[in-house]
PDB file of C-alpha atoms in Angstrom:
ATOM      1  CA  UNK R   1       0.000   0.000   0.000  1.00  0.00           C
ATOM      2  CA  UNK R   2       1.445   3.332  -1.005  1.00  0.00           C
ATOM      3  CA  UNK R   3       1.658   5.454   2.446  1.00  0.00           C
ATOM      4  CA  UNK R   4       3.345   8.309   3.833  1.00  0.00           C
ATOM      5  CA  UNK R   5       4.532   8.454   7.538  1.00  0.00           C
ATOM      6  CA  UNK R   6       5.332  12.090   9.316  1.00  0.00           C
ATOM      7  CA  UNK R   7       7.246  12.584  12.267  1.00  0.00           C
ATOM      8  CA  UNK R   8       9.079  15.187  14.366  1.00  0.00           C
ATOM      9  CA  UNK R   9       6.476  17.229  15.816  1.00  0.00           C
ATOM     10  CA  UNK R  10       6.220  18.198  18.869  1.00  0.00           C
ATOM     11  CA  UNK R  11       6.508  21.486  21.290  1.00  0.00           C
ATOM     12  CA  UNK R  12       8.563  24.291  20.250  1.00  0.00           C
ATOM     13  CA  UNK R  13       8.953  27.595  22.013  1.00  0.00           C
ATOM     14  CA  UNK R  14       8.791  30.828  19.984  1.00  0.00           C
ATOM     15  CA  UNK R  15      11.871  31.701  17.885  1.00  0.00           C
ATOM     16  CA  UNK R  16      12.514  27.829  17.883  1.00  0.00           C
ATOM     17  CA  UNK R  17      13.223  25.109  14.842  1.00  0.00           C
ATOM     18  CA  UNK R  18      11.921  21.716  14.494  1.00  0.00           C
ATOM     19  CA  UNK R  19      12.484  19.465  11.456  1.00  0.00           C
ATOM     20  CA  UNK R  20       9.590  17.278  10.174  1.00  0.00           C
ATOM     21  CA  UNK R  21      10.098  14.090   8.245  1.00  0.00           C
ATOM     22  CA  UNK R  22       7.785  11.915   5.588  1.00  0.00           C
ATOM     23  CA  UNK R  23       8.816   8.680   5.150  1.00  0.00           C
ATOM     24  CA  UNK R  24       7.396   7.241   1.965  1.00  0.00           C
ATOM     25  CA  UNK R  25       7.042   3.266   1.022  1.00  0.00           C
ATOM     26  CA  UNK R  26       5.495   1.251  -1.785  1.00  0.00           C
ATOM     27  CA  UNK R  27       6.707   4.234  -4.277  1.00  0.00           C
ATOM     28  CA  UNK R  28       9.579   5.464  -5.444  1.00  0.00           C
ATOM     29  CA  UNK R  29       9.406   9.445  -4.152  1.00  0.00           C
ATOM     30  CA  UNK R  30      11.573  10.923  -7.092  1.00  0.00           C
ATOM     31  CA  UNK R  31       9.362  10.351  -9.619  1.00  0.00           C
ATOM     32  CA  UNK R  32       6.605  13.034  -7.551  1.00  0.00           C
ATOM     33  CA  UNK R  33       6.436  16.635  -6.520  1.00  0.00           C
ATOM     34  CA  UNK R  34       5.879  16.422  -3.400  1.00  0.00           C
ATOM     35  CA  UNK R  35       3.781  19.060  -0.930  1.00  0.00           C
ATOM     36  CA  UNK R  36       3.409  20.106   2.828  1.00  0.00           C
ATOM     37  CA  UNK R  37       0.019  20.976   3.929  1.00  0.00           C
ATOM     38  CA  UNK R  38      -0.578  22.865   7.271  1.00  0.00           C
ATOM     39  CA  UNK R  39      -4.221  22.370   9.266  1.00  0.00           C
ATOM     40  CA  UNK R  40      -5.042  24.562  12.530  1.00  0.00           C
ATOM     41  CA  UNK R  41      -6.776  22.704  14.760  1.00  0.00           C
ATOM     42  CA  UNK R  42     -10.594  22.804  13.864  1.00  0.00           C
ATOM     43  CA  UNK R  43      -9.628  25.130  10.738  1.00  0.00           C
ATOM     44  CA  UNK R  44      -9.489  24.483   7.406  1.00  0.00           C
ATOM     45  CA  UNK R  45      -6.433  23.590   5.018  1.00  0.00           C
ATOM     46  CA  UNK R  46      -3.274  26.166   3.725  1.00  0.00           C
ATOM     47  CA  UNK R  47      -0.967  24.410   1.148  1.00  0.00           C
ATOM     48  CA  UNK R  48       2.749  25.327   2.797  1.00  0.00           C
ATOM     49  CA  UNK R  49       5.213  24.075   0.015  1.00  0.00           C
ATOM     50  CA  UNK R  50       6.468  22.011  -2.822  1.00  0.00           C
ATOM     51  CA  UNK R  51       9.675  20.588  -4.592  1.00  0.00           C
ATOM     52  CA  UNK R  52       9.787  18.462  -7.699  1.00  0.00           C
ATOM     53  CA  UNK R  53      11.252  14.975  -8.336  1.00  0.00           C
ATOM     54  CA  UNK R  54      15.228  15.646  -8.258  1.00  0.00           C
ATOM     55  CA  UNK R  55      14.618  18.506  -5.818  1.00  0.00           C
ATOM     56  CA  UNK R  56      15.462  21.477  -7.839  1.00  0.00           C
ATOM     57  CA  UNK R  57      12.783  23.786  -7.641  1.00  0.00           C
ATOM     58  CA  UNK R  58      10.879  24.371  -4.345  1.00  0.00           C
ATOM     59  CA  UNK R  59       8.257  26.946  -3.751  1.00  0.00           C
ATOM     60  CA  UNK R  60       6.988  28.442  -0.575  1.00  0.00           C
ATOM     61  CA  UNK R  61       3.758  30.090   0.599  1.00  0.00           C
ATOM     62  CA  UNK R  62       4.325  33.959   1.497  1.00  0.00           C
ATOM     63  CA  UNK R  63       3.633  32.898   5.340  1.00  0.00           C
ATOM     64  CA  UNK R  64       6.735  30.956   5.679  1.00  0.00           C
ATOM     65  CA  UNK R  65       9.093  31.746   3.030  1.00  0.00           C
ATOM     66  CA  UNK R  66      12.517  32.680   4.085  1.00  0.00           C
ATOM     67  CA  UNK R  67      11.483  30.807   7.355  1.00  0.00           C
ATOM     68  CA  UNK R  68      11.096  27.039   5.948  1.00  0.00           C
ATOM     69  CA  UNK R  69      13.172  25.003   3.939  1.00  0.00           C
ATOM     70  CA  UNK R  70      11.580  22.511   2.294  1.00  0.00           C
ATOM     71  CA  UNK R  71      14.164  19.670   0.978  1.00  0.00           C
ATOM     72  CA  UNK R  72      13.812  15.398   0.035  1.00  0.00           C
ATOM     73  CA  UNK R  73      16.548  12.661   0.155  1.00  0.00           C
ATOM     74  CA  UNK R  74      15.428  10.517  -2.501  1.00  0.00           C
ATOM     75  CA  UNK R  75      17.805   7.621  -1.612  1.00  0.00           C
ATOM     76  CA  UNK R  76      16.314   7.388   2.176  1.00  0.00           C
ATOM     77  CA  UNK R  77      12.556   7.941   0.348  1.00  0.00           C
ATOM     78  CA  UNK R  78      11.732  10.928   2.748  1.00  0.00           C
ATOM     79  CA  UNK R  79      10.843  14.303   2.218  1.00  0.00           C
ATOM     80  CA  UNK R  80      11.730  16.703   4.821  1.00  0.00           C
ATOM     81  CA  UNK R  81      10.356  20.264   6.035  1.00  0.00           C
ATOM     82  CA  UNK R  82      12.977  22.643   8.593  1.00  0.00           C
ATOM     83  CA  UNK R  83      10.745  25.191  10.066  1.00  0.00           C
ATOM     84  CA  UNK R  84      13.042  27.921  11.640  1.00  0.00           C
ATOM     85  CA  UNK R  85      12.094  31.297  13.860  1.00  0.00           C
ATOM     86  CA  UNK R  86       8.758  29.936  14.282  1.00  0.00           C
ATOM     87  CA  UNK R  87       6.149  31.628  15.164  1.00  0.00           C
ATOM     88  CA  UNK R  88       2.686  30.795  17.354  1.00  0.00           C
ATOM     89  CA  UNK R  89       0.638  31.171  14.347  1.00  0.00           C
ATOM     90  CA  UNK R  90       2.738  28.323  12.826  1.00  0.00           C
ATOM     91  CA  UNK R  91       0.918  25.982  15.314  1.00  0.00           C
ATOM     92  CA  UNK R  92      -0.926  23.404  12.853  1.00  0.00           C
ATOM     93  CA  UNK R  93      -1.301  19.843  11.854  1.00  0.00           C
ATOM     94  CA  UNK R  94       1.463  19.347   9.418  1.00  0.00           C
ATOM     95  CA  UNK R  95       0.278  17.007   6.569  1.00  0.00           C
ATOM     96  CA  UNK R  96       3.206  15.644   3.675  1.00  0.00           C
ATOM     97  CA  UNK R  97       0.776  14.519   0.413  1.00  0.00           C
ATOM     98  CA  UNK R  98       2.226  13.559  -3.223  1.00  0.00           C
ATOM     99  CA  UNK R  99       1.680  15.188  -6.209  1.00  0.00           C
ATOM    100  CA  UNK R 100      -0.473  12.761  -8.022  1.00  0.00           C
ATOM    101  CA  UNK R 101      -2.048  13.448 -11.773  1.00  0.00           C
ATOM    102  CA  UNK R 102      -4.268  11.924 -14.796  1.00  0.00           C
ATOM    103  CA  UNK R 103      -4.038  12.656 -18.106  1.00  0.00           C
ATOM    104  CA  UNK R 104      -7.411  13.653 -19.569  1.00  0.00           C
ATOM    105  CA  UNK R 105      -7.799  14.770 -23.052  1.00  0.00           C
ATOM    106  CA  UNK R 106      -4.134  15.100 -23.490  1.00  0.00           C
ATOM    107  CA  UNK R 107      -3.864  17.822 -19.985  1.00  0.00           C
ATOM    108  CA  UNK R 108      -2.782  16.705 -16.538  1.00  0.00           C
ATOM    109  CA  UNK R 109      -4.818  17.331 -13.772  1.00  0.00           C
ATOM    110  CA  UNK R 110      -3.092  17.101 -10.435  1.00  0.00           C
ATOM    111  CA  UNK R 111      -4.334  16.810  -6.961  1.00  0.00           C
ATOM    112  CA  UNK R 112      -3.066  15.577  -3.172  1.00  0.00           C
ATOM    113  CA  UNK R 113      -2.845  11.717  -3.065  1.00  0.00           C
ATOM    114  CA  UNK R 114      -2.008  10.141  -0.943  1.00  0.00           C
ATOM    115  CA  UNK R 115      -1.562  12.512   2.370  1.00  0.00           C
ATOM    116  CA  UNK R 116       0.453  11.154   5.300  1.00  0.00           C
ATOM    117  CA  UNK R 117      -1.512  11.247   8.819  1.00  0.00           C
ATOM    118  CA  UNK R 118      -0.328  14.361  10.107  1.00  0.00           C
ATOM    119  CA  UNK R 119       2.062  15.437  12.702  1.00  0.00           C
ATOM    120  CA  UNK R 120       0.770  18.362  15.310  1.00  0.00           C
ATOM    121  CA  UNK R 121       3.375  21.464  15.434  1.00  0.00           C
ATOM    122  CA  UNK R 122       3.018  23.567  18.772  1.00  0.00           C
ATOM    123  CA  UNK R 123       4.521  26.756  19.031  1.00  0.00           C
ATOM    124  CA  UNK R 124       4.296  28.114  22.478  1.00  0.00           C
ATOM    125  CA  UNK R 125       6.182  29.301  25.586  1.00  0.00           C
TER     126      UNK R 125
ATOM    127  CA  UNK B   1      -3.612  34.253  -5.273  1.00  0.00           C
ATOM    128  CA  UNK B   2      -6.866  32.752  -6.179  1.00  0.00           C
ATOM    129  CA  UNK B   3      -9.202  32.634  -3.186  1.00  0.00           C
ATOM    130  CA  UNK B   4     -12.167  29.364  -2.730  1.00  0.00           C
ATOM    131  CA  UNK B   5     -15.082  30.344  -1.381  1.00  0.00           C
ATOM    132  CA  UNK B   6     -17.667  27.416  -0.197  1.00  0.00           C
ATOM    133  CA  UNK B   7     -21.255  27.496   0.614  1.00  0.00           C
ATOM    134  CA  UNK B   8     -22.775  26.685   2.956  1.00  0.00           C
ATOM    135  CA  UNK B   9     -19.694  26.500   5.574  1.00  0.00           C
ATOM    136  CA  UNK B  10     -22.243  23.588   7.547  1.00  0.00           C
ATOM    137  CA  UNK B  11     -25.266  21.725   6.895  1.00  0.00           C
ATOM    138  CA  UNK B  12     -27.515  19.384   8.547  1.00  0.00           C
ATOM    139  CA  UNK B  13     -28.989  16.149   6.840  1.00  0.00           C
ATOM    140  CA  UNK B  14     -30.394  12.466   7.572  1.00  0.00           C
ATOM    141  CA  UNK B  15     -29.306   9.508   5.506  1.00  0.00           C
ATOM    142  CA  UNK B  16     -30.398   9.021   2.445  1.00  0.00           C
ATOM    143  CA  UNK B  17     -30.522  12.701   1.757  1.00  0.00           C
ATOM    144  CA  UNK B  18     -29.546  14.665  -1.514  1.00  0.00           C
ATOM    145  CA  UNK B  19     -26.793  17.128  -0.547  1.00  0.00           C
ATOM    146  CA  UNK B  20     -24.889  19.671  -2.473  1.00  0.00           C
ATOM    147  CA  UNK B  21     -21.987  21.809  -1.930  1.00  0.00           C
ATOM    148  CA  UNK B  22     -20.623  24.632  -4.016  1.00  0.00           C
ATOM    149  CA  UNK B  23     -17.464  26.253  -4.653  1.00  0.00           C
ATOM    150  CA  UNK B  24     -16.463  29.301  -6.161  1.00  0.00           C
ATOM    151  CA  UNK B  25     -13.095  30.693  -7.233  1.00  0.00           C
ATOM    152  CA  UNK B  26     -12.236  34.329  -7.613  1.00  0.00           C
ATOM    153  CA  UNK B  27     -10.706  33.672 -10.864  1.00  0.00           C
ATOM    154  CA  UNK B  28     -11.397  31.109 -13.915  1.00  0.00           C
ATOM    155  CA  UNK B  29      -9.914  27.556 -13.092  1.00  0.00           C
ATOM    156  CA  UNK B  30     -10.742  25.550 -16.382  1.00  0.00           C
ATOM    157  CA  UNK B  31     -11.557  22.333 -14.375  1.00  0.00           C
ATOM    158  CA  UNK B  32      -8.966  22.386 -11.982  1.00  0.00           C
ATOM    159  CA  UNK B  33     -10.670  21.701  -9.159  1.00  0.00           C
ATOM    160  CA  UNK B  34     -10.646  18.380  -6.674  1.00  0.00           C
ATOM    161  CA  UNK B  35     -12.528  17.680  -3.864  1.00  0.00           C
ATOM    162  CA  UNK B  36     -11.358  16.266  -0.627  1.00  0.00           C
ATOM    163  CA  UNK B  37     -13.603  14.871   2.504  1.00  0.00           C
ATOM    164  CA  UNK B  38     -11.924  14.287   6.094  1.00  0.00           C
ATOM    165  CA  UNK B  39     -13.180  13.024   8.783  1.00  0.00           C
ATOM    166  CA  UNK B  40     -12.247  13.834  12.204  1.00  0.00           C
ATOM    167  CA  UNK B  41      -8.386  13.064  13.092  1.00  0.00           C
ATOM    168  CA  UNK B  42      -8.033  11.949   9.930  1.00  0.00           C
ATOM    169  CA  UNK B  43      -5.924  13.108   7.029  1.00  0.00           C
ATOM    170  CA  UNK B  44      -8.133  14.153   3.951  1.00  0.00           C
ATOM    171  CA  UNK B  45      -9.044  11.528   0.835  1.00  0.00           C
ATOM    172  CA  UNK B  46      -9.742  12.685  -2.736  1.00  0.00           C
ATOM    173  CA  UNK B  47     -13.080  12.117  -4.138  1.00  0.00           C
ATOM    174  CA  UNK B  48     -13.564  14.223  -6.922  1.00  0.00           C
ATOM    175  CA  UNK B  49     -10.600  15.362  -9.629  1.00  0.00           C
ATOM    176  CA  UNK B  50     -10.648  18.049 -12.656  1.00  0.00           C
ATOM    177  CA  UNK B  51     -14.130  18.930 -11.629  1.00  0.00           C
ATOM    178  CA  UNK B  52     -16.316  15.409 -12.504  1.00  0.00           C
ATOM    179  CA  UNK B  53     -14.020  12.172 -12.421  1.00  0.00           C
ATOM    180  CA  UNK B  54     -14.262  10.098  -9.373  1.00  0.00           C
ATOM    181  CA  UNK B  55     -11.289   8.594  -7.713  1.00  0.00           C
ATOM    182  CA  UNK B  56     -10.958   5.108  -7.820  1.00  0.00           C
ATOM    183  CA  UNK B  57     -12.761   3.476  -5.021  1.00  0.00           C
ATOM    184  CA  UNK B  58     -15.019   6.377  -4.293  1.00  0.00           C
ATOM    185  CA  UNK B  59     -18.895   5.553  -4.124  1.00  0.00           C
ATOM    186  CA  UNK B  60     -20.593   6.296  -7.207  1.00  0.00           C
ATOM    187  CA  UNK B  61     -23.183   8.715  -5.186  1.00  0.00           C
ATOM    188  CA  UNK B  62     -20.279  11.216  -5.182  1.00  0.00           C
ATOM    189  CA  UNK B  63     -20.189  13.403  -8.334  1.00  0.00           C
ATOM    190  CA  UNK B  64     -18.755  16.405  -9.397  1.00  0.00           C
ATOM    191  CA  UNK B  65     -19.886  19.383 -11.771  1.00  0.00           C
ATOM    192  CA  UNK B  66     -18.656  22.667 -13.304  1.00  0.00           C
ATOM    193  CA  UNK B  67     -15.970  24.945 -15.346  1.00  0.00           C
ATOM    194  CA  UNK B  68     -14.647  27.821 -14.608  1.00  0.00           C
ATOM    195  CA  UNK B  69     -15.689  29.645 -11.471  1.00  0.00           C
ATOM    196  CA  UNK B  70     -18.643  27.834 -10.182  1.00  0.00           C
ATOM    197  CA  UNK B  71     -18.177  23.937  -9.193  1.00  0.00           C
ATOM    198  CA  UNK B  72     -20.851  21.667  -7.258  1.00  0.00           C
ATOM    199  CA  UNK B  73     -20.610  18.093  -5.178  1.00  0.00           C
ATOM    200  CA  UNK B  74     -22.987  16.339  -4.917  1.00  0.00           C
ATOM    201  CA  UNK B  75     -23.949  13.285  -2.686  1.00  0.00           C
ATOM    202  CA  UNK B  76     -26.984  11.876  -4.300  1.00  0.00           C
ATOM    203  CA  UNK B  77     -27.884   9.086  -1.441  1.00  0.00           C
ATOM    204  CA  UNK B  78     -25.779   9.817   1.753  1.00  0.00           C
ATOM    205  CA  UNK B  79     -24.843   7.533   4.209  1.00  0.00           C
ATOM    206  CA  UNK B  80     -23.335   7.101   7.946  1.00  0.00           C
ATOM    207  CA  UNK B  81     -19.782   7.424   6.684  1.00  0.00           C
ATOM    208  CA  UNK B  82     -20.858  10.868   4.841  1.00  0.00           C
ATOM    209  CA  UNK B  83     -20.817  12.713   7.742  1.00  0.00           C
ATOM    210  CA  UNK B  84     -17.811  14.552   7.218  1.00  0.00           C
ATOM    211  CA  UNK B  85     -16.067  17.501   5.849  1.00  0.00           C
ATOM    212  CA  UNK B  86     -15.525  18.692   2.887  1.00  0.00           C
ATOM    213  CA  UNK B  87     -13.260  20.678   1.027  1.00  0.00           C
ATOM    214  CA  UNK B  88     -12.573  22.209  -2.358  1.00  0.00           C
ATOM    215  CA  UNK B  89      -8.943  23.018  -3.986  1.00  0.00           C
ATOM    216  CA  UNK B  90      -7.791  24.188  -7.172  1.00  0.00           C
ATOM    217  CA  UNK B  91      -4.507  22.968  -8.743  1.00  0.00           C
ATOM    218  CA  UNK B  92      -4.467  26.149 -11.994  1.00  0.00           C
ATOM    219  CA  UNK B  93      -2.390  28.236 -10.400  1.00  0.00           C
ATOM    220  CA  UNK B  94       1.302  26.967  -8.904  1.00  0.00           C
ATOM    221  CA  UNK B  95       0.074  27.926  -5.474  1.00  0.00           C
ATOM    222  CA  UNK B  96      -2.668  25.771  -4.896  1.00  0.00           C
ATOM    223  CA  UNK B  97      -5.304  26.875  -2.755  1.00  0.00           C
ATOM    224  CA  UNK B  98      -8.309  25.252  -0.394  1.00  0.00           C
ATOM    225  CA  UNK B  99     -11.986  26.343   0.478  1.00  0.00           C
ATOM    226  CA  UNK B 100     -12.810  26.901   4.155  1.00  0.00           C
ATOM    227  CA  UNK B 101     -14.593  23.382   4.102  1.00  0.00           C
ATOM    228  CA  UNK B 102     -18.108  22.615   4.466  1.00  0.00           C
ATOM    229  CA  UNK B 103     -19.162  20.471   7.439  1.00  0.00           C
ATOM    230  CA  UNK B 104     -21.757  17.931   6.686  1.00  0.00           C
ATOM    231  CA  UNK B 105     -23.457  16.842  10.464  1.00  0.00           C
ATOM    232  CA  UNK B 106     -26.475  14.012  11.027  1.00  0.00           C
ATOM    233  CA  UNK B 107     -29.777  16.092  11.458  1.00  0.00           C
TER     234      UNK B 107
END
């Protein structure tokens, strides 16, 4: 079964850096973008970032660019996400999900699939 | 960026009802749209891609509709393991970018 495993949350104080992981099995992670996904508890859903297959081009949202670093290590399958000077509106579920597409009429169409099960982010003192 | 807006943000129904959701971007997507549902401490699943084709695996009573700015979901028959939320995201633009989610509780 194709699956994708976060870890490294946890409890951060203001100012602080933690570095998430997503562990992927049952496909070989160069051959996807790949995207991080943020979810305040009880709120809805804010796309974070993304970096293509060899891990070349990364983009960020406004909200954390120049704080995150999104990067992958293709050979150890995992996809990784530093969060530095964070702040307490970083505090979120942190979801990894794959970049996955069908060709339809000769276009690609792309959308989240699969997601990994989320690792909670708390920013506090 | 290009903002999704959902209506209504909740609704109440009993099983077995007909329920629709809409979405609306600021801007024309074409029919890059998906929809997602999640249920509580779970990660969200994809139902719906480029507007109208189902996932594979996804009930039939899910469908998808519309081009442009105005999309719909529809569950024509729902069921116990409806009762969830769900959202809307288009994939036009490089930053890709969610509705507030629509919350689907029993009645």
């Amino acid at each position: 079964e194709v699956q994708l495993v976060e870890s490294g949350g946890g409890l951060v104080q203001p100012g602080g850096s933690l570095r998430l992981s997503c562990a992927a099995s049952q496909f070989t992670l160069s051959d996807y973008w790949m995207h991080w996904v943020r979810q305040t508890p009880g709120k809805g859903l804010v796309w974070v970032s993304r970096i293509n297959g060899d891990g070349t081009v990364r983009t960020y949202a406004d909200s954390v660019k120049g704080r995150f670093t999104i990067s992958r290590d293709n050979a150890k399958n995992t996809l990784y996400l530093q969060m530095n000077s964070l702040r307490a509106e970083d505090t979120a579920f942190y979801y990894c999900a794959r970049e996955s597409h069908q060709l339809l009429s000769g276009l690609s169409y792309n959308y989240f699939d699969p997601w990994g099960q989320g690792t909670l982010v708390t920013v506090s003192s | 960026d290009i903002q999704m807006t959902q209506s209504p943000s909740s609704l109440s129904a009993s099983v077995g009802d007909r329920v629709t959701i809409t979405c609306r971007a600021s801007h024309s997507i074409s029919s890059y749209l998906n929809w997602y549902q999640q249920k509580p401490g779970k990660a969200p699943k994809v139902l719906i891609y480029a507007a109208s084709s189902l996932q594979s695996g996804v009930p039939s009573r899910f469908s998808g509709s519309g081009y442009g700015t105005d999309f719909t979901l529809t569950i024509t028959s729902l069921q116990p393991e409806d009762f969830a939320t769900y959202y809307c995201q288009q994939s036009y633009t490089t930053l890709w970018t969610f509705g507030q989610g629509t919350k689907v509780e029993i009645k």
